[in-house]
Coordinates of C-alpha atoms and ligand atoms in Angstrom, one line a residue:
M1 CA 134.4 -65.5 30.6
E2 CA 132.6 -67.4 33.4
A3 CA 136.0 -69.2 34.0
D4 CA 137.4 -66.4 35.2
I5 CA 135.0 -65.4 37.8
S6 CA 135.6 -66.2 41.2
R7 CA 132.7 -64.7 43.1
I8 CA 129.3 -62.7 42.3
L9 CA 129.8 -59.9 45.0
I10 CA 126.3 -58.5 44.1
P11 CA 123.9 -60.4 41.7
R12 CA 121.6 -58.9 39.0
E13 CA 118.4 -58.5 40.6
T14 CA 120.3 -56.5 43.6
I15 CA 121.3 -54.1 41.0
A16 CA 118.1 -53.6 39.2
R17 CA 116.5 -53.1 42.6
R18 CA 118.7 -50.4 43.9
V19 CA 119.1 -48.9 40.3
R20 CA 115.4 -48.3 40.8
E21 CA 115.6 -47.1 44.3
L22 CA 118.4 -44.7 43.2
A23 CA 116.3 -43.0 40.5
G24 CA 113.7 -42.5 42.8
E25 CA 116.3 -40.7 45.3
I26 CA 117.4 -38.4 42.4
A27 CA 113.8 -37.7 41.4
S28 CA 112.7 -36.3 44.9
T29 CA 116.0 -34.7 45.4
Y30 CA 115.5 -32.6 42.3
G31 CA 112.2 -32.4 42.6
D32 CA 111.2 -29.1 40.4
E33 CA 114.3 -29.2 38.7
A34 CA 114.6 -32.6 37.5
S35 CA 113.3 -31.5 34.4
G36 CA 116.4 -29.1 33.8
L37 CA 118.7 -32.0 34.6
L38 CA 121.8 -32.9 32.5
L39 CA 123.3 -36.4 33.5
V40 CA 126.8 -36.6 32.9
P41 CA 128.4 -40.3 32.6
I42 CA 132.2 -40.6 32.7
L43 CA 133.0 -43.0 30.3
S44 CA 133.3 -46.0 29.9
G45 CA 132.8 -47.6 33.3
S46 CA 129.5 -46.0 34.1
L47 CA 127.7 -46.8 30.3
I48 CA 125.7 -49.7 31.9
F49 CA 124.9 -48.1 35.0
T50 CA 123.7 -45.0 33.4
A51 CA 121.7 -47.0 30.5
D52 CA 120.0 -48.6 33.5
L53 CA 119.5 -45.3 35.8
M54 CA 118.3 -43.0 33.0
R55 CA 115.5 -45.3 31.7
E56 CA 114.1 -45.3 35.6
L57 CA 114.4 -41.5 35.6
P58 CA 110.6 -40.5 35.1
F59 CA 111.4 -37.2 33.6
V60 CA 112.8 -35.2 30.4
M61 CA 116.6 -34.7 31.0
R62 CA 119.7 -34.6 28.9
I63 CA 122.7 -36.3 28.6
A64 CA 126.3 -35.3 27.9
V65 CA 129.2 -38.2 28.3
L66 CA 133.0 -36.8 29.7
S67 CA 135.8 -39.3 29.0
V68 CA 138.3 -39.9 31.5
S69 CA 141.5 -42.1 31.4
S70 CA 143.1 -42.9 34.4
Y71 CA 145.6 -45.3 32.6
R72 CA 145.0 -48.6 35.0
G73 CA 145.9 -50.4 32.3
A74 CA 146.2 -54.0 33.5
S75 CA 146.8 -52.8 36.9
T76 CA 144.4 -52.6 39.7
Q77 CA 146.2 -49.2 41.3
G78 CA 144.8 -45.9 40.5
G79 CA 146.9 -43.7 37.9
T80 CA 146.3 -39.6 37.7
P81 CA 143.2 -39.0 36.0
N82 CA 142.8 -37.2 32.4
I83 CA 139.7 -36.0 30.8
V84 CA 140.3 -37.2 27.2
Q85 CA 137.1 -36.4 25.4
D86 CA 135.5 -33.3 27.2
L87 CA 131.7 -32.6 27.1
K88 CA 130.4 -30.7 23.8
L89 CA 128.1 -28.4 25.9
D90 CA 128.4 -25.5 28.2
I91 CA 127.1 -26.1 31.8
R92 CA 126.5 -23.0 33.1
G93 CA 123.4 -22.6 34.8
R94 CA 122.4 -26.1 34.4
H95 CA 121.7 -29.0 37.4
V96 CA 124.7 -31.3 36.3
L97 CA 124.6 -34.7 37.7
V98 CA 127.9 -36.7 37.3
V99 CA 127.4 -40.5 37.2
D100 CA 130.6 -42.5 37.6
D101 CA 130.9 -46.5 38.0
I102 CA 133.0 -46.4 41.6
L103 CA 134.2 -44.2 44.0
D104 CA 137.7 -45.6 44.9
T105 CA 140.7 -43.0 45.9
G106 CA 138.4 -40.1 44.6
N107 CA 141.1 -39.0 42.6
T108 CA 138.9 -38.8 39.3
L109 CA 135.5 -37.6 40.9
R110 CA 137.9 -34.9 42.6
M111 CA 139.5 -34.0 39.4
V112 CA 136.2 -34.1 37.6
M113 CA 133.9 -32.3 40.1
G114 CA 136.8 -29.6 40.3
K115 CA 137.0 -28.6 36.9
L116 CA 132.8 -28.6 36.2
A117 CA 132.5 -26.4 39.3
E118 CA 134.7 -24.0 37.5
R119 CA 132.1 -23.7 34.6
G120 CA 129.2 -22.2 36.8
P121 CA 126.5 -24.9 36.8
A122 CA 123.5 -24.1 38.7
S123 CA 123.8 -27.3 40.8
L124 CA 126.7 -30.0 40.7
R125 CA 125.9 -33.5 42.6
M126 CA 127.4 -37.0 41.9
C127 CA 126.3 -40.3 41.8
V128 CA 128.2 -43.4 42.0
L129 CA 127.2 -47.0 41.7
L130 CA 129.8 -48.2 44.3
R131 CA 131.9 -47.0 47.0
K132 CA 134.8 -48.4 48.7
K133 CA 133.7 -47.5 52.2
D134 CA 137.1 -47.6 53.5
K135 CA 139.2 -45.9 51.1
A136 CA 137.0 -43.2 49.5
P137 CA 138.2 -40.1 51.1
S138 CA 135.8 -38.1 53.9
D139 CA 136.1 -34.5 52.1
L140 CA 134.5 -36.2 48.9
K141 CA 130.7 -36.7 49.4
A142 CA 128.8 -38.9 46.8
D143 CA 125.3 -37.7 46.7
F144 CA 123.8 -40.8 45.5
V145 CA 125.4 -44.1 46.4
G146 CA 124.4 -47.7 45.2
F147 CA 126.3 -49.6 47.4
D148 CA 129.0 -49.7 49.6
I149 CA 131.7 -52.5 49.4
D150 CA 134.9 -53.8 50.8
D151 CA 138.1 -52.9 49.3
V152 CA 138.1 -55.6 46.5
F153 CA 138.8 -55.1 42.9
V154 CA 135.7 -55.9 41.1
V155 CA 134.5 -56.4 37.6
G156 CA 131.2 -56.4 35.2
Y157 CA 128.2 -54.2 35.1
G158 CA 130.3 -51.6 33.0
L159 CA 133.6 -52.3 35.1
D160 CA 136.7 -53.6 33.9
Y161 CA 139.9 -54.9 34.6
N162 CA 142.1 -54.3 31.4
D163 CA 139.3 -53.0 29.2
Q164 CA 137.6 -56.7 30.2
Y165 CA 134.6 -58.0 31.6
R166 CA 132.8 -55.0 31.5
N167 CA 129.6 -57.2 29.5
W168 CA 129.8 -59.1 32.9
P169 CA 126.1 -58.6 34.0
E170 CA 127.1 -58.7 37.7
I171 CA 129.3 -57.1 40.0
A172 CA 131.9 -60.0 40.6
V173 CA 135.3 -60.8 41.6
L174 CA 138.0 -62.7 39.2
K175 CA 139.9 -65.7 40.3
P176 CA 143.1 -63.8 42.0
E177 CA 145.8 -65.1 39.3
L178 CA 144.2 -63.1 36.5
Y179 CA 145.1 -60.0 38.6
Q180 CA 148.7 -59.1 38.0
Ligands
IMP1 P1 139.4 -43.7 41.7 O1 140.1 -42.4 41.0 O2 140.6 -44.0 42.2 O3 138.2 -43.4 42.9 O4 138.8 -44.6 40.9 C1 138.0 -44.4 39.6 C2 137.9 -45.5 38.7 O5 138.9 -46.2 38.6 C3 136.8 -45.6 38.2 O6 135.8 -45.1 37.6 C4 137.1 -47.3 37.6 O7 137.2 -46.9 36.2 C5 138.5 -47.4 38.3 N1 138.5 -48.5 39.7 C6 138.4 -48.3 40.5 N2 138.3 -49.4 41.7 C7 137.6 -50.3 40.7 C8 137.3 -51.3 40.9 O8 137.3 -52.3 41.8 N3 137.0 -52.4 39.6 C9 137.3 -51.7 38.6 N4 137.5 -50.6 38.1 C10 137.9 -49.4 39.4
MG2 MG1 137.9 -48.4 34.5

């Protein structure tokens, strides 16, 4: 796997430090409402981020996963996002925090946030590890952002290319010849 990596964009220690800070921002934003929090990670990209983030949250909370597919396959271009596995729980009246790996075109989060908003949550916020700052649409505001990055296709720490490289522990860029 290491032979496929061209450069490390964000090293492990930097990710870990920022994830701890994000947990602090989340805890202070929710305050007394934190213990009613329902974390909604979007699979599969936010798997590792969520695992680290939730262990830094110092209050009782729940988690319910949502699986979305955008049919990217071996492409680095976004497709039309679809919910492939919905929540198994009613979010009406709950404080919901959607967690995703990256805000790129925003198509995925726009669809997810729209669908969840219709279900009457007490509050609905979103947290992303990465945001492509020049691409993310200005009308789709992420409440918590780990890092703003340039428009490069990254892998690792949960992010994939063609469903691979999620287990690379840092945020990295692949060698250009590997991207089709
Ligand atoms: P969006 O709908 O264009 O915002 O893209 C959302 C999804 O596309 C993310 O949840 C990722 O799964 C995937 N994606 C977007 N950019 C990247 C990237 O640079 N690396 C890996 N996956 C990406
Ligand atoms: Mg993906």
